[in-house]
């Protein structure tokens, strides 16, 4: 299925689609001590037939994040199966970069193994937090995820001095490609931060070369947080969904011919907040994936995923 069919009419085509919201499919019940609130950054992994495992980031009563999962059949996504009772990946050791939490970035199949890229949280004193990107590896589809290292695979650096977050990784012709978030400054208030998107490449998915190029930046002074890129390839084009905010998050769209130089297309005209309910205040953290002849989007609603996540399906008009 092509998302955009006519290269000469891309803007018109982008404006003429709709994400039909299926509804809110998951919110933590609060019965698990590691998942008291939140179902943020939902990420899909195909298991078999129409069944997907959805990874997400939950928080405990101390606001520390852990990664859990549920399983759904796309034919009846409201029926939740195999909800994880213990974290797939929890906070790291005391003093490490992820000792305040681990939040899901993406899952990448590597032969029989799976690479789980995540952002590790570490609260700071003079600034709200610092985070970097870590890796956990599962040796087979049902094997547990084990940290590759207690240290990040993409640490803070001169290029990315304050935070690194929201990794999205694909493998193309044996080359690993990562789009990720980087905070370039702090200020007296949170709105003074400058969170942008950048790009890196790797031969093995572990050692990365950063291009040190801002690929998605803010358009106006009130826009200060751009995050959670999700990239898919469609014939000769790359499409990126991401979320951005001044006061409230919305979902945006960009296109590229090479995955490095991007043209921003503005807010995704096919999806917005609802008139009421769990996603009436904001929508964020998109995860777009294909299955058979359909394209789906997982996304979060109010309070940065506190209201859980929902599902929508792409419809071309």
XYZ file of C-alpha atoms in Angstrom:
317
model
C 0.000 0.000 0.000
C 1.379 3.397 -0.949
C 0.843 6.278 1.437
C 1.395 8.858 -1.280
C 0.667 7.947 -4.868
C 1.576 10.998 -6.941
C 4.929 12.735 -6.453
C 3.632 15.910 -8.099
C 0.667 16.181 -5.779
C 2.144 15.171 -2.438
C 0.709 18.033 -0.447
C -2.745 17.447 -1.852
C -2.461 13.725 -1.207
C -1.234 14.256 2.372
C -4.187 16.513 3.051
C -6.684 14.050 1.602
C -6.242 11.185 4.019
C -7.764 10.354 7.361
C -6.704 8.322 10.360
C -9.892 6.641 11.513
C -9.641 6.333 15.268
C -10.516 2.861 16.503
C -10.334 3.989 20.128
C -8.395 3.768 23.347
C -7.145 0.193 23.686
C -5.045 0.209 26.844
C -4.494 2.056 30.110
C -2.716 0.517 33.134
C -5.149 -0.537 35.846
C -2.769 0.574 38.593
C -2.670 -2.895 40.157
C 1.014 -3.486 39.323
C 3.545 -1.616 41.448
C 5.808 -0.877 38.459
C 2.891 0.205 36.231
C 0.737 2.423 38.397
C 0.194 4.992 35.648
C 0.995 5.707 31.994
C 1.140 3.695 28.790
C 3.516 5.917 26.832
C 5.462 5.446 23.578
C 3.495 2.426 22.297
C 5.570 0.318 19.905
C 4.286 -2.553 17.741
C 5.979 -5.905 17.087
C 4.298 -8.430 14.786
C 4.051 -11.928 16.306
C 1.882 -14.039 13.951
C -1.295 -13.767 11.886
C -2.991 -10.539 13.020
C -1.478 -10.613 16.520
C 0.913 -7.904 17.696
C 2.832 -7.327 20.876
C 2.624 -3.683 21.940
C 5.441 -2.403 24.138
C 4.918 0.702 26.257
C 6.457 2.722 29.083
C 4.705 2.726 32.460
C 5.524 4.540 35.711
C 5.554 3.486 39.365
C 4.432 5.593 42.318
C 7.820 7.342 42.329
C 7.488 8.240 38.629
C 10.221 5.795 37.557
C 9.547 4.262 34.158
C 9.682 0.596 33.124
C 8.889 -1.156 29.860
C 5.974 -3.582 29.667
C 3.836 -5.124 26.944
C 0.432 -6.445 25.988
C -0.731 -8.533 23.023
C -3.670 -7.709 20.794
C -5.340 -9.113 17.705
C -6.024 -6.298 15.239
C -9.408 -7.850 14.533
C -10.405 -7.123 18.153
C -7.817 -4.747 19.641
C -9.883 -4.074 22.760
C -9.273 -7.601 24.034
C -6.002 -7.471 25.940
C -3.914 -10.648 26.145
C -0.665 -11.572 27.890
C -0.245 -8.327 29.798
C 3.233 -8.422 31.328
C 3.122 -8.862 35.100
C 6.763 -7.917 35.592
C 8.771 -5.339 33.622
C 10.419 -6.398 30.389
C 13.068 -3.835 31.295
C 13.128 -1.777 34.473
C 15.344 0.988 35.871
C 19.090 0.360 35.854
C 21.528 0.069 38.716
C 21.833 2.924 41.197
C 24.110 5.607 39.793
C 23.808 4.473 36.179
C 22.384 6.591 33.355
C 19.033 4.766 33.567
C 18.581 4.433 37.340
C 15.430 6.592 37.254
C 13.788 4.671 34.451
C 13.860 2.955 31.069
C 11.431 4.035 28.330
C 10.818 2.141 25.095
C 12.204 3.523 21.855
C 11.818 0.729 19.301
C 12.254 -3.004 18.617
C 14.460 -4.161 15.725
C 14.657 -7.806 14.565
C 18.265 -8.906 13.953
C 18.136 -12.481 12.674
C 16.633 -14.504 15.521
C 17.589 -11.809 17.989
C 15.762 -8.596 18.793
C 17.375 -5.277 19.687
C 15.409 -3.093 22.095
C 16.574 0.504 21.955
C 15.489 2.561 24.937
C 16.092 5.879 26.615
C 17.463 5.783 30.128
C 16.434 8.465 32.604
C 18.569 10.038 35.291
C 17.208 12.921 37.361
C 19.540 15.856 37.867
C 19.863 18.721 40.359
C 20.431 21.847 38.291
C 18.322 20.666 35.326
C 15.230 18.423 35.368
C 16.851 15.301 33.878
C 19.536 13.775 31.718
C 18.977 10.801 29.471
C 20.846 8.723 26.914
C 20.139 5.737 24.672
C 20.666 2.177 25.836
C 20.312 -1.257 24.250
C 18.873 -4.541 25.515
C 19.050 -7.754 23.462
C 16.766 -10.786 23.312
C 18.396 -13.902 21.826
C 15.128 -15.388 20.516
C 11.493 -14.318 20.125
C 10.544 -15.477 23.624
C 13.856 -14.901 25.409
C 14.136 -12.060 27.961
C 15.765 -8.755 27.121
C 19.179 -8.346 28.769
C 21.068 -5.062 28.849
C 23.959 -5.026 26.408
C 25.816 -2.730 28.796
C 25.235 -0.781 31.992
C 26.405 2.235 30.006
C 24.575 3.856 27.067
C 25.439 2.941 23.481
C 24.725 6.554 22.520
C 25.979 8.708 25.405
C 26.011 12.459 25.900
C 28.706 14.206 23.879
C 29.795 17.524 22.429
C 27.247 16.982 19.634
C 24.451 16.015 22.034
C 25.360 17.655 25.339
C 22.187 17.576 27.443
C 19.806 14.718 26.585
C 19.466 11.996 23.948
C 16.118 10.282 23.589
C 13.386 8.572 21.549
C 15.501 6.331 19.285
C 13.867 4.979 16.128
C 16.051 2.446 14.303
C 15.663 0.634 10.983
C 18.010 -1.641 9.010
C 18.478 -0.869 5.319
C 20.867 -2.905 3.136
C 22.718 -4.053 6.235
C 23.125 -0.503 7.539
C 21.490 0.587 10.793
C 19.829 3.997 10.679
C 18.725 5.913 13.764
C 16.587 9.010 14.136
C 16.643 10.359 17.664
C 15.903 13.353 19.878
C 18.544 15.709 21.230
C 18.152 18.598 23.629
C 20.479 21.453 22.684
C 19.933 23.770 25.638
C 18.276 24.303 29.007
C 16.977 27.504 30.562
C 15.312 28.839 33.713
C 12.005 27.208 32.702
C 11.223 24.023 30.759
C 9.927 26.029 27.785
C 13.466 27.357 27.301
C 14.703 23.929 26.217
C 15.408 23.217 22.537
C 14.611 19.599 21.745
C 15.224 18.660 18.088
C 15.657 15.534 15.971
C 19.006 14.231 14.674
C 20.386 11.252 12.729
C 23.076 8.556 13.158
C 24.260 5.381 11.367
C 25.909 2.121 12.419
C 27.366 -1.065 10.916
C 26.305 -3.276 13.834
C 23.550 -1.409 15.685
C 25.853 -0.843 18.665
C 28.611 1.591 17.642
C 27.130 4.702 16.067
C 28.376 7.558 13.899
C 26.483 10.783 14.462
C 25.936 13.202 11.597
C 25.551 16.112 14.060
C 22.879 17.597 11.839
C 19.514 18.852 13.040
C 17.031 17.211 10.688
C 13.801 18.488 12.286
C 13.889 21.848 14.098
C 11.319 24.222 15.577
C 9.346 26.547 13.296
C 8.257 29.179 15.810
C 9.449 30.444 19.233
C 6.741 28.665 21.216
C 7.657 25.280 19.709
C 10.335 23.780 21.940
C 9.859 19.995 22.180
C 10.038 17.810 19.056
C 10.246 14.093 19.771
C 9.386 10.426 19.092
C 10.213 10.103 15.378
C 8.724 7.102 13.574
C 10.087 6.481 10.066
C 8.824 4.126 7.375
C 9.915 3.781 3.746
C 7.405 3.791 0.890
C 9.000 3.104 -2.494
C 11.314 6.076 -3.145
C 10.184 8.138 -0.178
C 10.660 8.155 3.580
C 7.859 9.319 5.839
C 8.347 10.489 9.377
C 5.650 10.967 11.970
C 6.680 12.779 15.119
C 5.117 14.897 17.823
C 5.838 18.510 18.666
C 4.549 21.020 21.125
C 4.560 24.419 22.545
C 1.858 24.100 25.169
C 0.271 20.871 23.902
C 1.503 17.991 21.732
C 0.180 17.340 18.240
C 1.298 14.832 15.586
C 3.305 16.097 12.605
C 4.515 14.642 9.308
C 7.656 15.040 7.167
C 8.981 13.463 3.962
C 12.447 12.753 2.589
C 14.122 11.166 -0.418
C 17.113 9.858 1.574
C 16.072 9.810 5.242
C 18.539 12.577 6.102
C 17.228 15.788 4.524
C 13.582 16.262 5.474
C 10.756 18.470 4.297
C 8.286 19.266 7.053
C 4.655 18.995 5.953
C 3.118 20.434 9.119
C 0.547 18.791 11.323
C -0.769 15.494 10.045
C -4.109 16.738 8.722
C -5.645 13.296 9.101
C -5.561 13.124 12.900
C -6.191 15.595 15.699
C -7.493 15.717 19.234
C -11.015 14.488 19.865
C -13.826 16.760 21.040
C -13.829 15.017 24.417
C -12.424 12.001 26.201
C -8.969 10.572 26.796
C -7.316 12.242 23.759
C -9.096 15.600 23.780
C -6.208 17.581 25.277
C -3.256 16.334 23.241
C -2.064 13.517 20.962
C 1.542 12.360 20.848
C 4.139 9.556 20.558
C 3.015 8.099 17.198
C 4.046 4.614 16.079
C 3.054 3.882 12.472
C 3.252 0.328 11.141
C 2.037 -1.727 8.198
C 0.138 -4.979 8.312
C -1.162 -6.697 5.201
C -2.876 -3.965 3.158
C -3.406 -1.561 6.037
C -1.355 1.104 7.821
C -1.981 1.655 11.526
C -0.987 4.249 14.078
C -0.587 3.788 17.816
C -0.634 7.056 19.730
C -1.073 8.501 23.223
C -3.471 11.077 24.614
C -3.685 13.221 27.718
C -0.842 13.861 30.153
C 1.970 12.327 28.121
C 0.514 8.837 28.077
C -1.168 8.832 31.481
C -4.399 8.068 29.650
C -2.801 5.098 27.898
C -2.777 4.647 24.138
C -5.130 4.158 21.232
C -5.159 2.812 17.691
C -6.083 4.397 14.362
C -6.141 3.072 10.785
C -5.063 4.979 7.666
C -7.698 5.729 5.042
C -6.832 7.349 1.703
C -9.667 9.403 0.257
